GROMACS .gro file of C-alpha atoms in nm:
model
  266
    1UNK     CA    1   0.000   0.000   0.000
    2UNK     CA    2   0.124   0.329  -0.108
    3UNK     CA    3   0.144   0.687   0.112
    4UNK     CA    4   0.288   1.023   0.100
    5UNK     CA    5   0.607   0.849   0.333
    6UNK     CA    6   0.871   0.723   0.249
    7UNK     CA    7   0.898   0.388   0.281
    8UNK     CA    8   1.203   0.216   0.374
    9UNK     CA    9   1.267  -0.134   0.474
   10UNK     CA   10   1.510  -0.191   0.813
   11UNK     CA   11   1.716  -0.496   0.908
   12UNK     CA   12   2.027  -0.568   1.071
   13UNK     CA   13   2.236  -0.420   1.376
   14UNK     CA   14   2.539  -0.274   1.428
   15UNK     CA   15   2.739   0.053   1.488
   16UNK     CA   16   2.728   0.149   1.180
   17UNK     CA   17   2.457   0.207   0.921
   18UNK     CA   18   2.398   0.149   0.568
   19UNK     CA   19   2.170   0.303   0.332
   20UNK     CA   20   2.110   0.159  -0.001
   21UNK     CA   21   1.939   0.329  -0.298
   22UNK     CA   22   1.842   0.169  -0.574
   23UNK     CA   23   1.841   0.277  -0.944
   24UNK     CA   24   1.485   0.380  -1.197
   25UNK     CA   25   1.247   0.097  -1.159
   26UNK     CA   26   1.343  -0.086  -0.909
   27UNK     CA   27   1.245  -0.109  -0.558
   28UNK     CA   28   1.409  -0.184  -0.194
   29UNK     CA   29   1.430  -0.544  -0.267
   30UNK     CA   30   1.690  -0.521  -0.540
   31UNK     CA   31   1.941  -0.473  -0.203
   32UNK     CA   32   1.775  -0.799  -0.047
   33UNK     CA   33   2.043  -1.075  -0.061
   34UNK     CA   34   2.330  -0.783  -0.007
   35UNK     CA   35   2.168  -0.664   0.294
   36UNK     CA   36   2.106  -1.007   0.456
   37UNK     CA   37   2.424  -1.076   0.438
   38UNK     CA   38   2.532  -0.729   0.636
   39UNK     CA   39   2.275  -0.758   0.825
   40UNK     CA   40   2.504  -0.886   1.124
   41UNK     CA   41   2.735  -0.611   1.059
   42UNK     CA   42   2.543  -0.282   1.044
   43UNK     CA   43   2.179  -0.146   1.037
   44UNK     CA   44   2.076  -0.174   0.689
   45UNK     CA   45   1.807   0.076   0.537
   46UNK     CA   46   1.719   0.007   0.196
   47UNK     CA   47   1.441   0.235   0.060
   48UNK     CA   48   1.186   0.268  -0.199
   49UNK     CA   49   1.270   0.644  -0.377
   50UNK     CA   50   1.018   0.867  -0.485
   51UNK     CA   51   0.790   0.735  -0.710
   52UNK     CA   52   0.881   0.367  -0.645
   53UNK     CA   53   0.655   0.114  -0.507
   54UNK     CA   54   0.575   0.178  -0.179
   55UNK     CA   55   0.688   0.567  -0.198
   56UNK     CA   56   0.520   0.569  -0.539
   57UNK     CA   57   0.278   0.882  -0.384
   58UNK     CA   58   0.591   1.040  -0.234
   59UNK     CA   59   0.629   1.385  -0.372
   60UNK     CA   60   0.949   1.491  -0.590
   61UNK     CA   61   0.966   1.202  -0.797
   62UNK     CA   62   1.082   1.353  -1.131
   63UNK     CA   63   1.446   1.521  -0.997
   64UNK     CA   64   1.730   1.372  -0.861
   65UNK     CA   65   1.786   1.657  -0.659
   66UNK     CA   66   1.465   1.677  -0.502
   67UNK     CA   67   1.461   1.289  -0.450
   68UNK     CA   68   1.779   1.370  -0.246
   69UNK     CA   69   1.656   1.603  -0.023
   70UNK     CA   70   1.315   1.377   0.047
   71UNK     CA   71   1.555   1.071   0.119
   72UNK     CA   72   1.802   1.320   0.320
   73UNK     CA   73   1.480   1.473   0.520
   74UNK     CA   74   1.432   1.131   0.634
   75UNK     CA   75   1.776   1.020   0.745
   76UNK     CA   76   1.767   1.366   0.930
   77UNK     CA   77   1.454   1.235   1.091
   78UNK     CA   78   1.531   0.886   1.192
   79UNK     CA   79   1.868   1.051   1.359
   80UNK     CA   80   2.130   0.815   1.244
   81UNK     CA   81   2.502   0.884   1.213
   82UNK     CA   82   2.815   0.651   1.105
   83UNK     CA   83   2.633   0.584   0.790
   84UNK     CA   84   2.773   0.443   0.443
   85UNK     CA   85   2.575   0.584   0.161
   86UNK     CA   86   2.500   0.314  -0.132
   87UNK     CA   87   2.356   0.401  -0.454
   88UNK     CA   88   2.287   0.213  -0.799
   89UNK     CA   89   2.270   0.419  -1.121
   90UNK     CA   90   1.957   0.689  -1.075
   91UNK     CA   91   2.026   0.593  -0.678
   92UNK     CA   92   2.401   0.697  -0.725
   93UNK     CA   93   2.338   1.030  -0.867
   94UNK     CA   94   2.101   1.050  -0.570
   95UNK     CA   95   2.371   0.987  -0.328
   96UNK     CA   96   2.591   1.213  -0.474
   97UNK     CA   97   2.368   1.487  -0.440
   98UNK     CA   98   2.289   1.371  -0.071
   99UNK     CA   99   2.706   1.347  -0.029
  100UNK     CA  100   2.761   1.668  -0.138
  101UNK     CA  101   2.481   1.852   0.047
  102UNK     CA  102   2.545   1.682   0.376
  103UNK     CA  103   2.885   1.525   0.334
  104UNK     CA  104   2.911   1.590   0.726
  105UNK     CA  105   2.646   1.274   0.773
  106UNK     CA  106   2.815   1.027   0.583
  107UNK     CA  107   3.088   0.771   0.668
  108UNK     CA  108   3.154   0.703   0.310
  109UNK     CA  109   3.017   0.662  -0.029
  110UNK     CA  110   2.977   0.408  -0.284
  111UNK     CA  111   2.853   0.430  -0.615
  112UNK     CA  112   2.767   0.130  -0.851
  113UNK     CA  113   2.724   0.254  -1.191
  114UNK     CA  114   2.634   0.612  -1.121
  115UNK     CA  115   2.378   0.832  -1.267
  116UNK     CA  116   2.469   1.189  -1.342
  117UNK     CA  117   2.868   1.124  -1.436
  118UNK     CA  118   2.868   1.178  -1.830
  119UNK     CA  119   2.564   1.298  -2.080
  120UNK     CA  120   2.549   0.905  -2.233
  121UNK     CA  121   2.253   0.683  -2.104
  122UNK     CA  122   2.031   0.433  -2.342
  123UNK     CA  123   1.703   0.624  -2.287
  124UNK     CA  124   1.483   0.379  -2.497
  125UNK     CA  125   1.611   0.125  -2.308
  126UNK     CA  126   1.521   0.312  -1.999
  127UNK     CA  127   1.192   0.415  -2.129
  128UNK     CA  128   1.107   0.040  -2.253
  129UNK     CA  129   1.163  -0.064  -1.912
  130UNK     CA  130   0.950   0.211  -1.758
  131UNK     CA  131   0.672   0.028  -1.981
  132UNK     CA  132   0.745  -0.315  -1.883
  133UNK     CA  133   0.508  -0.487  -1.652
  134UNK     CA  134   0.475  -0.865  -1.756
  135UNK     CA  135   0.704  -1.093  -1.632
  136UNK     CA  136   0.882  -1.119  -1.970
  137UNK     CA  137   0.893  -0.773  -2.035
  138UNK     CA  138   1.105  -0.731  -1.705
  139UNK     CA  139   1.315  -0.998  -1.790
  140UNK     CA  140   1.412  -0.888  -2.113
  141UNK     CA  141   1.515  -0.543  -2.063
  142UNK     CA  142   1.670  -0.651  -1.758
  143UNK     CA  143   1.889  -0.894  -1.988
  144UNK     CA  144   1.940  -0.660  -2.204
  145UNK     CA  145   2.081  -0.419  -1.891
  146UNK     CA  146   2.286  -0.714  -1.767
  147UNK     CA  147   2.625  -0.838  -1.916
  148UNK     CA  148   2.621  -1.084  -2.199
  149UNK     CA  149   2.507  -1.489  -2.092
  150UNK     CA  150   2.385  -1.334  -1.758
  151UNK     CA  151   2.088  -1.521  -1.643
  152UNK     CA  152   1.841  -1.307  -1.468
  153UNK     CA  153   1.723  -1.402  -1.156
  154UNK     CA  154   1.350  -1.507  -1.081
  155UNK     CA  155   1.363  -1.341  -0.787
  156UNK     CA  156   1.499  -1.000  -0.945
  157UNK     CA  157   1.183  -1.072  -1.224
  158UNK     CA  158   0.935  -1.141  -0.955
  159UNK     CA  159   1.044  -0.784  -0.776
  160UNK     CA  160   1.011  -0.615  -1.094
  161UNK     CA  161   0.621  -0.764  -1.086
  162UNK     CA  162   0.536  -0.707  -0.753
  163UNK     CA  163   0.646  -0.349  -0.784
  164UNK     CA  164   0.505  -0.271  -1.079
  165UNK     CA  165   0.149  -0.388  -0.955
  166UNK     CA  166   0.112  -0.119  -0.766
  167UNK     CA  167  -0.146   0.092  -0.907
  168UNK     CA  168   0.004   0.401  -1.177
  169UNK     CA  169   0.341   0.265  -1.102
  170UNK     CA  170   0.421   0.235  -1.503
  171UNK     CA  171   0.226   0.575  -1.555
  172UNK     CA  172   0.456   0.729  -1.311
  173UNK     CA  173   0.772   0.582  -1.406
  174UNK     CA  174   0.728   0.653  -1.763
  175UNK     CA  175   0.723   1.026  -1.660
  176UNK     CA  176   1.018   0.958  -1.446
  177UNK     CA  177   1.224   0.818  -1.734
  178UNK     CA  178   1.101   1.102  -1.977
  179UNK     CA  179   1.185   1.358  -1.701
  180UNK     CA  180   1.552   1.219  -1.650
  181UNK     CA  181   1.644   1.154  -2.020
  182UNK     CA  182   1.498   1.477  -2.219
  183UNK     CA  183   1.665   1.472  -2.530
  184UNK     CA  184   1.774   1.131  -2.506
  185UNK     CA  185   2.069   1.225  -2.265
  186UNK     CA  186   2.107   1.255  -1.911
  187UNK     CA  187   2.220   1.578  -1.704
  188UNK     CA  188   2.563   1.592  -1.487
  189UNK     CA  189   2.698   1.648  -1.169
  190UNK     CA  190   2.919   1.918  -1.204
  191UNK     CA  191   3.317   1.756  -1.150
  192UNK     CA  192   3.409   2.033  -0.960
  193UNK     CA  193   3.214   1.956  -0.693
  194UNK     CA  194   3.252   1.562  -0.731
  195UNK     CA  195   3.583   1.689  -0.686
  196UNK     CA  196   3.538   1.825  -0.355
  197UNK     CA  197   3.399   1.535  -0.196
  198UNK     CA  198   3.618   1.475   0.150
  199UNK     CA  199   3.518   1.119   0.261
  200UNK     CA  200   3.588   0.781   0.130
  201UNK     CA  201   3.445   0.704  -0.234
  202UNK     CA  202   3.433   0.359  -0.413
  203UNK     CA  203   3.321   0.343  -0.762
  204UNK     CA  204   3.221  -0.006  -0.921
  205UNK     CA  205   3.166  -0.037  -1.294
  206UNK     CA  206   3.065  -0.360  -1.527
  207UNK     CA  207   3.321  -0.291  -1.811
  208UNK     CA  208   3.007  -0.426  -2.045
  209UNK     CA  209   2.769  -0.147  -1.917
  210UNK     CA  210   2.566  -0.050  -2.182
  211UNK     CA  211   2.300   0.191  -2.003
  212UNK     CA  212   2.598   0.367  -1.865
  213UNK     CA  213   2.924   0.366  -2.038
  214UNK     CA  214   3.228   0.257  -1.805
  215UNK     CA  215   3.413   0.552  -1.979
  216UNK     CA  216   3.212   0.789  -1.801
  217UNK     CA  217   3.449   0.639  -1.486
  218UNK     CA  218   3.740   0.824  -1.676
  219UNK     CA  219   3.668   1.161  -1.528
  220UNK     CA  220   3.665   1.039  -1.191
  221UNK     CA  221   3.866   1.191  -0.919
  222UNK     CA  222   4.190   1.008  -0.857
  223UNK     CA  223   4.107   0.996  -0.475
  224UNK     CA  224   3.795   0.778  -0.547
  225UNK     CA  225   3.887   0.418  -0.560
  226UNK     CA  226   3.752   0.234  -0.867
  227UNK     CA  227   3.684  -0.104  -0.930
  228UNK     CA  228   3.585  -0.224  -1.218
  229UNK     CA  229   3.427  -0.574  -1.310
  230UNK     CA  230   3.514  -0.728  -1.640
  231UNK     CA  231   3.219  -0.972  -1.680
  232UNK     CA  232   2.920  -0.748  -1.556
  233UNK     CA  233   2.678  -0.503  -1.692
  234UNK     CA  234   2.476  -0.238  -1.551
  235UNK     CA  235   2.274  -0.461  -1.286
  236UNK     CA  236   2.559  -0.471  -1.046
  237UNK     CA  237   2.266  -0.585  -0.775
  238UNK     CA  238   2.205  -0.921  -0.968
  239UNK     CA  239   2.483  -0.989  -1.158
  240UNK     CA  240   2.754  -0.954  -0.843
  241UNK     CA  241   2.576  -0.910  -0.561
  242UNK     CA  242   2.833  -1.110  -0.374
  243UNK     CA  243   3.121  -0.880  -0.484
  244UNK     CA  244   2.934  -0.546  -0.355
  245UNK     CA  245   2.903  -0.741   0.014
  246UNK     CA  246   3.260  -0.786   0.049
  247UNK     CA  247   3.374  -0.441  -0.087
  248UNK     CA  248   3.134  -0.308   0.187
  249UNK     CA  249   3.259  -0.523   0.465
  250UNK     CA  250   3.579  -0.384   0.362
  251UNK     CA  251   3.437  -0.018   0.383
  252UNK     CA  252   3.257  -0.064   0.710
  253UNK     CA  253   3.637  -0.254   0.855
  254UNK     CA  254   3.811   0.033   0.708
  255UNK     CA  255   3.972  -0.082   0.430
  256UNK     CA  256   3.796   0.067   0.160
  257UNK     CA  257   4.142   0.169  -0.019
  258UNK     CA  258   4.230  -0.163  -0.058
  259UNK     CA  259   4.194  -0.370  -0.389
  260UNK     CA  260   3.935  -0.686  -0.379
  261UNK     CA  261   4.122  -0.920  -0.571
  262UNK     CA  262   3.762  -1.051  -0.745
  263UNK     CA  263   3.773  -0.653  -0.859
  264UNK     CA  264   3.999  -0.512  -1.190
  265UNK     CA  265   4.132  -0.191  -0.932
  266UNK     CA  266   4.218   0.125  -1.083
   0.00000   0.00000   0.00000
């Protein structure tokens, strides 16, 4: 059931806390077999962004920026501190924004296959997905998002269903995706102020990302530690879900400037 609050699903304790935002058309439960398995570690908060299933009524679904300030509101509110900010493509331009307008709240930062780091994105990709609410629909364009002989999971199919069902969800995201590629490109984070960003920052890329170029990861910052993942696409969540856990164990032990050996390190 939908309402004008954000909705965000809790697990897990621990010193520290981890928030997880997920990219366009997806929902909480994309983070659900990464935060299980932190769940020991830290308090995990993985929520639904504006405009998603259960914050589909949530106003300031159509901007990145505003998203970030609803999602920020809310951390402000629940009164949490140590936290390591997570965020998947659309998700990771929302962190950013959330980084650089409260970079005193947040631990660290890590960014799989940003949003809002170069102009290229496949927009009818994007906007095919929006449309997508059958089964096969969702599988397809999430195949199509993953690296080559990936094999979807059910459960990543059956997430994309359940959200989807609630009702005006593909009404709303197809305004979302029109609102966020206009002109069939996407808008940028300004480097100079990516630049400026004081705490910890991992980037992972799937070298085989078609929705967002890996060469976008060029321009980086050299102080942000890249990884990048030779086999994978865009759909870091399903297609190496097992790699993110460890590079976050690593960030929540301190390590975060060391190489995972499973990662191609910059």
């Amino acid at each position: 059931m939908t309402s004008t609050s954000l909705f965000a699903h809790k697990q897990g304790t621990g010193p520290d806390t981890i928030v997880l935002l997920h990219g366009f058309g997806g929902s909480h439960s994309v983070w659900a077999e990464i935060g299980s398995q932190l769940a020991s570690e830290a308090e995990i908060i993985a929520y639904d962004l504006p405009g998603h299933g259960a914050s589909l009524e949530v106003e300031g679904a159509r901007s990145p920026k505003r998203i970030a300030a609803t999602v920020l509101a809310d951390i402000v509110e629940r009164d949490v501190d140590r936290i390591h900010l997570v965020g998947h493509s659309m998700g990771g331009a929302v962190a950013t924004l959330m980084a650089l307008s409260a970079p005193e709240r947040f631990a660290s930062l890590t960014l799989l296959a940003p949003g809002g780091y170069g102009e290229e994105i496949d927009a009818p990709l994007l906007r095919r997905f929006a449309k997508a609410s059958q089964g096969d629909e969702i599988r397809a364009c999430l195949a199509a998002m993953s690296g080559p002989g990936h094999v979807v999971s059910e459960q990543a199919v059956d997430d994309g269903e359940t959200m989807r069902a609630y009702s005006g969800q593909v009404k709303r995201l197809t305004e979302i995706v029109m609102a966020i590629t206009r002109g069939g490109r996407q808008g940028v984070i300004p480097a100079e102020l990516v630049a400026g960003l004081a705490m910890p920052v991992a980037v992972v890329w799937g070298v085989l990302d078609t929705v967002l170029p890996v060469s976008q990861a060029d321009n980086l910052p050299e102080h942000f530690d890249l990884h990048l993942v030779p086999v994978a696409g865009h759909m870091l969540t399903d297609e190496v879900p097992g790699l993110i856990v460890e590079l976050l164990r690593g960030i929540l032990r301190n390590r975060a400037s060391g190489p995972i050996s499973t990662f191609e390190s910059r």
